[in-house]
CSV table of C-alpha atoms in Angstrom, one decimal:
chain,number,residue,atom,x,y,z
A,100,ALA,CA,2.8,-48.6,-38.9
A,101,PRO,CA,4.7,-46.0,-37.1
A,102,ALA,CA,5.5,-42.7,-39.0
A,103,ALA,CA,8.9,-42.7,-40.8
A,104,ILE,CA,11.8,-41.2,-38.9
A,105,PRO,CA,14.7,-40.2,-41.1
A,106,PHE,CA,18.3,-40.3,-39.8
A,107,ALA,CA,18.6,-36.5,-40.2
A,108,ALA,CA,20.1,-33.7,-38.1
A,109,GLY,CA,17.6,-32.8,-35.3
A,110,ALA,CA,15.9,-36.2,-35.1
A,111,THR,CA,16.2,-38.3,-31.9
A,112,ILE,CA,17.0,-41.9,-32.4
A,113,PRO,CA,17.5,-44.7,-29.8
A,114,LEU,CA,20.9,-46.1,-29.4
A,115,ARG,CA,20.9,-49.1,-27.1
A,116,GLY,CA,17.6,-48.0,-25.9
A,117,VAL,CA,18.5,-44.4,-25.2
A,118,GLY,CA,17.3,-41.5,-27.2
A,119,HIS,CA,20.2,-39.6,-28.8
A,120,ARG,CA,19.7,-36.4,-30.8
A,121,VAL,CA,21.4,-36.4,-34.2
A,122,VAL,CA,23.6,-33.4,-34.7
A,123,ALA,CA,25.6,-32.5,-37.9
A,124,THR,CA,29.1,-31.5,-36.9
A,125,GLY,CA,29.8,-29.4,-40.1
A,126,ARG,CA,33.1,-31.4,-40.5
A,127,ILE,CA,33.7,-33.2,-43.8
A,128,ARG,CA,35.7,-35.9,-42.4
A,129,GLY,CA,35.6,-38.0,-39.2
A,130,ARG,CA,33.6,-40.7,-37.4
A,131,VAL,CA,30.3,-40.6,-35.6
A,132,GLU,CA,30.8,-39.8,-32.1
A,133,ILE,CA,28.7,-40.0,-28.9
A,134,ASP,CA,28.5,-37.0,-26.8
A,135,ALA,CA,26.0,-35.1,-24.6
A,136,ASP,CA,24.9,-31.6,-24.0
A,137,GLU,CA,22.7,-30.1,-21.3
A,138,ILE,CA,19.7,-31.5,-23.0
A,139,GLY,CA,20.9,-35.1,-23.3
A,140,PRO,CA,22.9,-37.6,-25.4
A,141,LEU,CA,24.0,-36.8,-28.9
A,142,LEU,CA,25.2,-38.5,-32.0
A,143,LEU,CA,27.6,-36.2,-33.8
A,144,VAL,CA,27.6,-37.0,-37.5
A,145,PRO,CA,30.3,-35.6,-39.8
A,146,GLY,CA,29.9,-35.3,-43.6
A,147,GLU,CA,28.1,-33.4,-46.2
A,148,ALA,CA,24.3,-33.2,-45.5
A,149,GLN,CA,23.4,-35.7,-48.4
A,150,HIS,CA,25.8,-38.3,-46.8
A,151,GLN,CA,25.0,-38.0,-43.2
A,152,SER,CA,22.3,-40.5,-43.1
A,153,ARG,CA,24.5,-43.1,-44.8
A,154,ARG,CA,27.3,-42.4,-42.5
A,155,LEU,CA,25.1,-42.9,-39.5
A,156,VAL,CA,23.6,-46.1,-40.7
A,157,ASP,CA,27.1,-47.4,-41.4
A,158,TRP,CA,28.2,-46.5,-38.0
A,159,LEU,CA,25.1,-48.2,-36.4
A,160,LYS,CA,25.6,-51.3,-38.3
A,161,ALA,CA,29.2,-51.5,-37.1
A,162,GLU,CA,28.1,-50.9,-33.5
A,163,ALA,CA,25.3,-53.6,-33.9
A,164,GLY,CA,27.9,-56.0,-35.5
A,165,ALA,CA,30.3,-55.7,-32.5
A,166,ASP,CA,27.5,-56.0,-30.0
A,167,LEU,CA,25.9,-59.0,-31.7
A,168,ARG,CA,29.2,-60.8,-32.2
A,169,ARG,CA,30.1,-60.4,-28.6
A,170,GLN,CA,26.7,-61.5,-27.2
A,171,SER,CA,26.4,-64.5,-29.6
A,172,GLN,CA,29.7,-65.7,-28.3
A,173,VAL,CA,28.6,-65.2,-24.6
A,174,HIS,CA,25.5,-67.4,-25.3
A,175,ALA,CA,27.5,-69.8,-27.4
A,176,ASP,CA,29.9,-70.4,-24.4
A,177,THR,CA,26.9,-70.8,-22.2
A,178,LEU,CA,25.2,-73.3,-24.4
A,179,GLY,CA,28.2,-75.2,-25.6
A,180,VAL,CA,27.6,-74.3,-29.3
A,181,ASN,CA,29.8,-72.7,-31.9
A,182,VAL,CA,29.3,-69.5,-33.9
A,183,MET,CA,30.6,-69.9,-37.4
A,184,ALA,CA,29.7,-66.5,-38.9
A,185,VAL,CA,27.7,-63.3,-37.9
A,186,SER,CA,26.1,-61.1,-40.5
A,187,LEU,CA,23.8,-58.3,-40.5
A,188,ARG,CA,20.7,-57.7,-42.6
A,189,ASP,CA,17.9,-55.1,-42.9
A,190,GLN,CA,15.0,-57.4,-42.6
A,191,THR,CA,11.5,-55.9,-42.2
A,192,THR,CA,10.0,-58.9,-40.4
A,193,ARG,CA,12.8,-60.8,-38.6
A,194,TRP,CA,15.2,-60.0,-35.8
A,195,GLY,CA,17.5,-62.9,-36.4
A,196,SER,CA,17.9,-66.2,-37.9
A,197,CYS,CA,20.2,-69.2,-37.6
A,198,SER,CA,21.3,-72.0,-39.8
A,199,SER,CA,22.2,-75.4,-38.7
A,200,THR,CA,25.8,-74.8,-39.5
A,201,GLY,CA,26.1,-71.9,-37.0
A,202,ARG,CA,25.8,-69.0,-39.4
A,203,LEU,CA,23.8,-66.2,-37.7
A,204,SER,CA,22.0,-63.4,-39.2
A,205,TYR,CA,20.7,-60.4,-37.4
A,206,ASN,CA,18.7,-57.3,-38.0
A,207,TRP,CA,21.1,-54.3,-37.5
A,208,ARG,CA,18.3,-52.3,-36.0
A,209,LEU,CA,18.7,-54.3,-32.8
A,210,ILE,CA,21.4,-51.7,-31.8
A,211,MET,CA,18.5,-49.3,-31.2
A,212,ALA,CA,16.8,-51.5,-28.7
A,213,PRO,CA,17.8,-51.8,-25.0
A,214,ASP,CA,20.9,-53.9,-24.5
A,215,PHE,CA,18.7,-56.7,-22.9
A,216,VAL,CA,16.7,-57.0,-26.1
A,217,LEU,CA,19.7,-57.4,-28.3
A,218,ASP,CA,21.1,-59.9,-25.8
A,219,TYR,CA,17.8,-61.9,-25.9
A,220,VAL,CA,17.8,-62.2,-29.8
A,221,ALA,CA,21.4,-63.3,-29.6
A,222,GLY,CA,20.4,-65.9,-27.0
A,223,HIS,CA,17.4,-66.9,-28.8
A,224,GLU,CA,19.4,-67.5,-32.0
A,225,MET,CA,22.1,-69.4,-30.3
A,226,ALA,CA,19.6,-71.8,-28.7
A,227,HIS,CA,18.6,-72.8,-32.2
A,228,LEU,CA,22.0,-74.4,-32.5
A,229,ARG,CA,20.8,-76.9,-29.9
A,230,GLN,CA,17.0,-77.0,-31.1
A,231,MET,CA,16.4,-76.1,-34.6
A,232,ASN,CA,12.6,-75.3,-33.8
A,233,HIS,CA,10.4,-73.6,-31.3
A,234,SER,CA,9.5,-76.5,-29.3
A,235,PRO,CA,9.2,-76.6,-25.4
A,236,ALA,CA,12.8,-77.9,-25.3
A,237,PHE,CA,13.9,-74.9,-27.4
A,238,TRP,CA,12.3,-72.5,-25.0
A,239,ARG,CA,13.8,-74.2,-22.0
A,240,THR,CA,17.2,-73.7,-23.7
A,241,VAL,CA,16.6,-70.1,-24.2
A,242,GLU,CA,15.5,-69.7,-20.7
A,243,GLN,CA,18.9,-71.5,-19.6
A,244,ALA,CA,20.8,-68.8,-21.4
A,245,LEU,CA,18.3,-65.9,-20.5
A,246,PRO,CA,16.4,-66.3,-17.2
A,247,ASP,CA,14.6,-63.0,-17.9
A,248,MET,CA,13.5,-63.9,-21.4
A,249,ALA,CA,9.8,-63.2,-20.7
A,250,ARG,CA,10.6,-59.5,-20.1
A,251,ASP,CA,12.9,-59.2,-23.1
A,252,ARG,CA,10.5,-61.1,-25.4
A,253,THR,CA,7.6,-58.7,-24.3
A,254,TRP,CA,9.6,-55.5,-24.9
A,255,LEU,CA,10.5,-56.7,-28.4
A,256,ARG,CA,6.8,-57.6,-29.1
A,257,ALA,CA,5.6,-54.2,-27.8
A,258,HIS,CA,8.2,-52.0,-29.3
A,259,GLY,CA,10.0,-53.8,-32.2
A,260,ARG,CA,7.8,-52.4,-34.9
A,261,GLU,CA,8.6,-48.9,-33.8
A,262,LEU,CA,12.3,-49.6,-34.4
A,263,MET,CA,11.5,-50.4,-38.1
A,264,ALA,CA,10.5,-46.8,-38.8
A,265,TYR,CA,13.9,-45.4,-38.0
A,266,GLY,CA,16.1,-44.5,-41.0
A,267,THR,CA,13.2,-44.5,-43.5
A,268,GLY,CA,11.7,-41.6,-45.4
A,269,GLY,CA,14.5,-39.7,-47.1
A,270,ASP,CA,17.5,-41.9,-46.6
């Protein structure tokens, strides 16, 4: 398993597949903001030191929720199915799940993966609303929504475990 990487000032964490350095702003109030300096992208995190990790996780979850709701709806429209609800979880072995009633559950850590990976998981789960299995018909449905699914799936298999290390160890 990869070494734990806490959400702490000075750490570099991926956001939509791009590394961002975490910087404490020194302000007590405010929202997490995206910025950049001469070195690269930044995540500016306000709050007292003991609360910064939680603030960053809350912000990442909100970003994940917005992206996953949007992409789920895109794929629902493509596949002619309905999204009933989207929730976020902190699973250690799953990226998403789907009930036959259209309730979707996603791992919030998908916000750290490149956009095409988050999109793949959303499309994969939406395909389950047409095929509640992993049959050849299911995979044809996924491919209907995601013609590049092999690339997306390969990335997730190769790097997904790394994403699980972020936010652990001191949070």
